[in-house]
Tab-separated table of C-alpha atoms and ligand atoms in Angstrom:
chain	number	residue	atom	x	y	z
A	1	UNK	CA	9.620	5.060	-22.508
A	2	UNK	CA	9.716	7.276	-19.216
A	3	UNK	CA	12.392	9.206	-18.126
A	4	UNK	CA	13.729	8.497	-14.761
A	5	UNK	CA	16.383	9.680	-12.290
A	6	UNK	CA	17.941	8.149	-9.307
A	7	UNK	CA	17.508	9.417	-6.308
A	8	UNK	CA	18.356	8.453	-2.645
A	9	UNK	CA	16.866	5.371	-1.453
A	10	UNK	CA	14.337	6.933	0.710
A	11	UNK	CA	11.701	7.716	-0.396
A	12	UNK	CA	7.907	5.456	-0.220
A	13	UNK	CA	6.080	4.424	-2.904
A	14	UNK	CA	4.416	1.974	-1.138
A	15	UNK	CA	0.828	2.038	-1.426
A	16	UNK	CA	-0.835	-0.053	1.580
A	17	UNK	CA	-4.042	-1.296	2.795
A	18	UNK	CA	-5.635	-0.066	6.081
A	19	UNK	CA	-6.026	-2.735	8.969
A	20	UNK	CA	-6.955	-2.074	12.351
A	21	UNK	CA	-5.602	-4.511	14.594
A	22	UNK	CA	-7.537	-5.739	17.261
A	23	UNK	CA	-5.464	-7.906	20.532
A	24	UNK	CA	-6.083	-8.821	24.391
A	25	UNK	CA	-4.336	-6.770	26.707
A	26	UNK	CA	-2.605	-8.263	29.315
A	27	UNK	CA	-5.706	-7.125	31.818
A	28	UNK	CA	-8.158	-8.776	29.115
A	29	UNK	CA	-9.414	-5.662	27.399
A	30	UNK	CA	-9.419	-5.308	23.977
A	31	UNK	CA	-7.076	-2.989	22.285
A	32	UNK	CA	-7.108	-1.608	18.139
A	33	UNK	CA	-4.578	0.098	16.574
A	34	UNK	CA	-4.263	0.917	12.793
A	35	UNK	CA	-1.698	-1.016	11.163
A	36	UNK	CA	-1.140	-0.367	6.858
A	37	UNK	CA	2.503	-1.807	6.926
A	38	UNK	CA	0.466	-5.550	5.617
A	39	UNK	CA	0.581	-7.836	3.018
A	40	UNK	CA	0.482	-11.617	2.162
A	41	UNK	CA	2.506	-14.488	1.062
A	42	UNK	CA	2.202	-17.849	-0.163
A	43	UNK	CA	1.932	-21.026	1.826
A	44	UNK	CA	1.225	-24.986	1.135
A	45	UNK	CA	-1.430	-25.647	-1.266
A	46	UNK	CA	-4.279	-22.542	-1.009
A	47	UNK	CA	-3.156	-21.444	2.279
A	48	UNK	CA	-1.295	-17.850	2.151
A	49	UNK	CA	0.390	-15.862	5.536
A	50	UNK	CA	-1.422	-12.744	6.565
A	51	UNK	CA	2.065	-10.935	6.789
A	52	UNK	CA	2.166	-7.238	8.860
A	53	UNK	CA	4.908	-5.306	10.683
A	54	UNK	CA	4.895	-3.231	14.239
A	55	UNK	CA	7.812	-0.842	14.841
A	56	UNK	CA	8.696	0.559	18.095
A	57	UNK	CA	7.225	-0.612	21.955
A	58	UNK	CA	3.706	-0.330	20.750
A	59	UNK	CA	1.130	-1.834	22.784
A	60	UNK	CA	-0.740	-3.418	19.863
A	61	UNK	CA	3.079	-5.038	19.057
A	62	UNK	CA	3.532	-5.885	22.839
A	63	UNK	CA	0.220	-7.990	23.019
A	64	UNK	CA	0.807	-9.887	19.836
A	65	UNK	CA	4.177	-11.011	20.710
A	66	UNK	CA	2.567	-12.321	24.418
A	67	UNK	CA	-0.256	-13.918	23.034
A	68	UNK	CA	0.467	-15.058	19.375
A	69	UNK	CA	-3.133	-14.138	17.652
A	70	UNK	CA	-5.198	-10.668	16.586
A	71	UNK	CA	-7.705	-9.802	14.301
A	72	UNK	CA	-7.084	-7.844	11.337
A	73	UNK	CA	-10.295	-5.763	10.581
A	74	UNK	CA	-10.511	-3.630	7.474
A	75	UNK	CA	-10.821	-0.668	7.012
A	76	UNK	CA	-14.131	0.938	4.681
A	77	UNK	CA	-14.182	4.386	4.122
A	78	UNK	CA	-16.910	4.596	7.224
A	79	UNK	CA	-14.394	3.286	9.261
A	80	UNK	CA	-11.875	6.452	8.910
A	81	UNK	CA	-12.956	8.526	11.904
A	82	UNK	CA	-12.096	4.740	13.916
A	83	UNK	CA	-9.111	4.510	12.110
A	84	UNK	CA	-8.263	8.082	12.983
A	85	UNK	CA	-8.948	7.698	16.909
A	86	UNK	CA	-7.318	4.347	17.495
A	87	UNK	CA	-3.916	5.701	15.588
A	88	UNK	CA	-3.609	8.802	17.606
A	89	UNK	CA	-4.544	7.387	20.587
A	90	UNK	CA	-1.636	5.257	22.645
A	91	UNK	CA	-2.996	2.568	24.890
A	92	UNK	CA	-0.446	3.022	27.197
A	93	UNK	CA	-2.510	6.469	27.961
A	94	UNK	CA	-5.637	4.965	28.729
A	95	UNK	CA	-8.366	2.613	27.302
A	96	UNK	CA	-9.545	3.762	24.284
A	97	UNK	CA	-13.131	4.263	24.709
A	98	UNK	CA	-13.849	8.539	23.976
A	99	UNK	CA	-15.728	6.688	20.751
A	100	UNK	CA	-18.416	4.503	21.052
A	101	UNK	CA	-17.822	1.325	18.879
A	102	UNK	CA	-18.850	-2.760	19.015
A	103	UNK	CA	-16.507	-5.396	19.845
A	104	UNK	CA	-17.382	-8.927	19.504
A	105	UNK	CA	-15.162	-12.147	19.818
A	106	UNK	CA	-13.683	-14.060	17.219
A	107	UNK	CA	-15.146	-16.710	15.823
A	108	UNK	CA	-11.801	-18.924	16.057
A	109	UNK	CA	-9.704	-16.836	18.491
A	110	UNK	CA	-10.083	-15.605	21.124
A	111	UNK	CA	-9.560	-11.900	19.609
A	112	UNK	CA	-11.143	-9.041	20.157
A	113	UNK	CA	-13.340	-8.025	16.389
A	114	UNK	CA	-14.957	-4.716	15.448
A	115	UNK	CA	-17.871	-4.968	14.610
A	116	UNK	CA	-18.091	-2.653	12.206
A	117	UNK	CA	-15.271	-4.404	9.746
A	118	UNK	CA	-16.980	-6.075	6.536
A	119	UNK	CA	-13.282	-8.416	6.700
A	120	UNK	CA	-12.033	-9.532	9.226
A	121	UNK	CA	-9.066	-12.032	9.314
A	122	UNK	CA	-8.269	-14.244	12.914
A	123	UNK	CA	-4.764	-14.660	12.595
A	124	UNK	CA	-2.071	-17.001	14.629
A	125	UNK	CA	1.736	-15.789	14.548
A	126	UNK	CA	4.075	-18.350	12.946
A	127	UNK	CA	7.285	-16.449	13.095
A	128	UNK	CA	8.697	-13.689	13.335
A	129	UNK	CA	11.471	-11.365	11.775
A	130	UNK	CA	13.320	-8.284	13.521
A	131	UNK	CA	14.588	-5.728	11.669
A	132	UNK	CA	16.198	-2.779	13.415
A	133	UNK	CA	13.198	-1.641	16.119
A	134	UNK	CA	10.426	-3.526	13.961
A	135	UNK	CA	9.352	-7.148	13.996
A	136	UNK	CA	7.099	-8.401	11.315
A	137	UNK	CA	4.718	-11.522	11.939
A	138	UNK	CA	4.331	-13.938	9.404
A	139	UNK	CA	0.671	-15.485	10.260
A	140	UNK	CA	-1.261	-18.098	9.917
A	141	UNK	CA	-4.787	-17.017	9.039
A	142	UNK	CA	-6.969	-19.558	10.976
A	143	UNK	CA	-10.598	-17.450	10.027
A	144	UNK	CA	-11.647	-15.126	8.095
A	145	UNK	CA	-15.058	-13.199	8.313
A	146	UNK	CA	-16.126	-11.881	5.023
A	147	UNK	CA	-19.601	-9.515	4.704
A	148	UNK	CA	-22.337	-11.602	3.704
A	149	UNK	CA	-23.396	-9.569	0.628
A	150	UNK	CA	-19.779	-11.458	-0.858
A	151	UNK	CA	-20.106	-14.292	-2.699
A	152	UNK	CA	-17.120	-15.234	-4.229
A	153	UNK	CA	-16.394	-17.834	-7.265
A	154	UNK	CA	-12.936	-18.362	-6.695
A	155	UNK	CA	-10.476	-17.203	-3.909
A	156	UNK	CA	-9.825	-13.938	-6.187
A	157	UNK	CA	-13.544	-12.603	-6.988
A	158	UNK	CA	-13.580	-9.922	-3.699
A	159	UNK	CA	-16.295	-7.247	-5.037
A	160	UNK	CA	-14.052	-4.333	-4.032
A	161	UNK	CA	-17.438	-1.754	-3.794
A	162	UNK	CA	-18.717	-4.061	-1.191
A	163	UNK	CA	-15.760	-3.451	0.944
A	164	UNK	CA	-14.828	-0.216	0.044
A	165	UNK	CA	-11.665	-0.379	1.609
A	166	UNK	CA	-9.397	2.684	2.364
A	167	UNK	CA	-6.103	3.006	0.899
A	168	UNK	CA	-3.229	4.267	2.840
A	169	UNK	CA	-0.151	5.866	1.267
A	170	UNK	CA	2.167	7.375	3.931
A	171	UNK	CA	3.340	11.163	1.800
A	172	UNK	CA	7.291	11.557	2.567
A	173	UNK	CA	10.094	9.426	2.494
A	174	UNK	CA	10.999	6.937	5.082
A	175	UNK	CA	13.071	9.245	7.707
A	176	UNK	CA	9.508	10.742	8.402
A	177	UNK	CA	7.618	7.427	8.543
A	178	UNK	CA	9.926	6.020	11.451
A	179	UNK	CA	9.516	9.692	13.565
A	180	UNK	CA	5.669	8.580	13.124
A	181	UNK	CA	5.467	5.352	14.437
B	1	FMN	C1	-3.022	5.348	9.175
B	1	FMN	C2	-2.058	4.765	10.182
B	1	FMN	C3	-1.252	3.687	9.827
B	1	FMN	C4	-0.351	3.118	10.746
B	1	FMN	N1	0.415	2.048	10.361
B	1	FMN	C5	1.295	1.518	11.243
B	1	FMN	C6	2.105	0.399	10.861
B	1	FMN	O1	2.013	-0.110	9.739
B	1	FMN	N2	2.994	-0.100	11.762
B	1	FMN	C7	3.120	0.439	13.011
B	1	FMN	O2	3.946	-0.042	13.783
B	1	FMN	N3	2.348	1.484	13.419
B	1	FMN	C8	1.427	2.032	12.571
B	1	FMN	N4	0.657	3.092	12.950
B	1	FMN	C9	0.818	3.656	14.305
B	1	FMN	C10	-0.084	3.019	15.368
B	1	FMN	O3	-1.385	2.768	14.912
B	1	FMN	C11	-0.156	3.987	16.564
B	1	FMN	O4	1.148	4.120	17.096
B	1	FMN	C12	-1.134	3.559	17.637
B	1	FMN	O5	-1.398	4.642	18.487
B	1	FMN	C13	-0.612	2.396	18.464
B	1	FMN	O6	-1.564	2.117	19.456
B	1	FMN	P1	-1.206	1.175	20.707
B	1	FMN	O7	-0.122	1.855	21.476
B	1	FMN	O8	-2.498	1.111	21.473
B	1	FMN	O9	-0.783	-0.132	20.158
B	1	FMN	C14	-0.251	3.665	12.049
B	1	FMN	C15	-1.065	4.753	12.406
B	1	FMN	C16	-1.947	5.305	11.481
B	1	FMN	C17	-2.796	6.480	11.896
C-alpha cells in the first residue's frame, strides 16, 4: 500500500497530449498555436467530442469562438522545434512565418492543416463551457486524417511508434500554469 499525504489542491499531475491548433484568422491567414489542455468524451453510438480548453484572449481562442472549426494536428517528436515556435510566438505580434513549414486545407473544413502532422482531427465546436478566464470547446470531430502507414482493426488499434507523439506534462502546480498561458 503507498503512503500518501495531503497536500494543497494545487498541484498538476496531469499528463497531456500535444496538439497544435491550426484556425483562420479574421484576415484569412492561418494561425497554430500549441494547445495540451485536450481530451475526449463520449457521444451517440461511436461518435466521441474532441474536447480542449483556451485560457486567456489568445488569438488561437479568439478565432475558434468566431468561426466554430480548427484542426487539431499532433504533435511527433519531429514536430517539437514547431511546437516550440508557435507557443512562444503570439499572433497578435505578427504572422508566424520566421520557420518555414506546409499548410494545406482540410479535407472537411475549411481549416488551415500542417502538413507535417501524421493526425490530424477537423473539428466543429458544439458548445462551450467558461470557467473563470478559460472556455473549453466540446467538438464535434467531422474528419480525421490519420498517416497512411495506420491501419487500424478497431477504433482502438493506433500503432503509437507510427505517431510518435510527444507528451506534455506542465512541471509546477497550477498558480504557475495560469502566469503561462
Ligand atoms: C507546450 C505548450 C502547451 C500549451 N498549452 C496550452 C493550453 O492547453 N491552453 C492554452 O490556452 N494555451 C496553451 N499554450 C499557450 C499558447 O500556445 C500560446 O499562448 C501561444 O503563443 C498562443 O498563440 P496565439 O496568440 O497565436 O493564439 C501552450 C503553450 C505551449 C508551449
Amino acid at each position: 500500500m503507498a503512503k500518501r499525504r495531503s497536500v494543497d489542491p494545487k498541484y498538476s499531475m496531469c499528463v497531456q497530449p500535444s496538439f497544435i491548433i491550426g484556425t483562420n484568422n479574421e484576415d484569412g491567414s492561418a494561425n497554430f498555436a500549441p494547445i495540451t489542455w485536450a481530451s475526449a468524451t463520449h457521444e451517440d453510438g461511436d461518435q466521441y467530442l474532441f474536447v480542449i480548453s483556451m485560457a486567456g484572449t489568445k488569438m488561437t481562442k479568439k478565432n475558434v469562438l468566431r468561426t466554430g472549426v480548427f484542426s487539431a494536428n499532433l504533435v511527433s517528436i519531429d514536430m517539437l522545434p514547431l511546437m516550440d515556435y508557435f507557443g512562444s510566438k503570439h499572433a497578435k505580434d505578427g504572422a508566424k512565418n520566421d520557420i518555414s513549414y506546409e499548410v494545406v486545407r482540410g479535407e472537411v473544413l475549411d481549416v488551415p492543416v500542417l502538413n507535417e502532422s501524421r493526425w490530424v482531427y477537423e473539428c466543429e465546436v458544439a458548445r462551450t463551457v467558461e470557467t473563470g478566464d478559460s472556455t473549453t470547446f466540446f467538438c464535434h470531430i467531422r474528419n480525421i486524417q490519420m498517416d497512411e502507414r495506420l491501419t487500424c482493426e478497431d477504433i482502438f488499434d493506433i500503432d503509437l511508434t507510427v505517431l510518435d507523439p510527444v507528451i506534455y506534462f506542465l512541471v509546477g502546480h497550477l498558480n504557475h500554469q495560469s502566469r503561462k498561458f
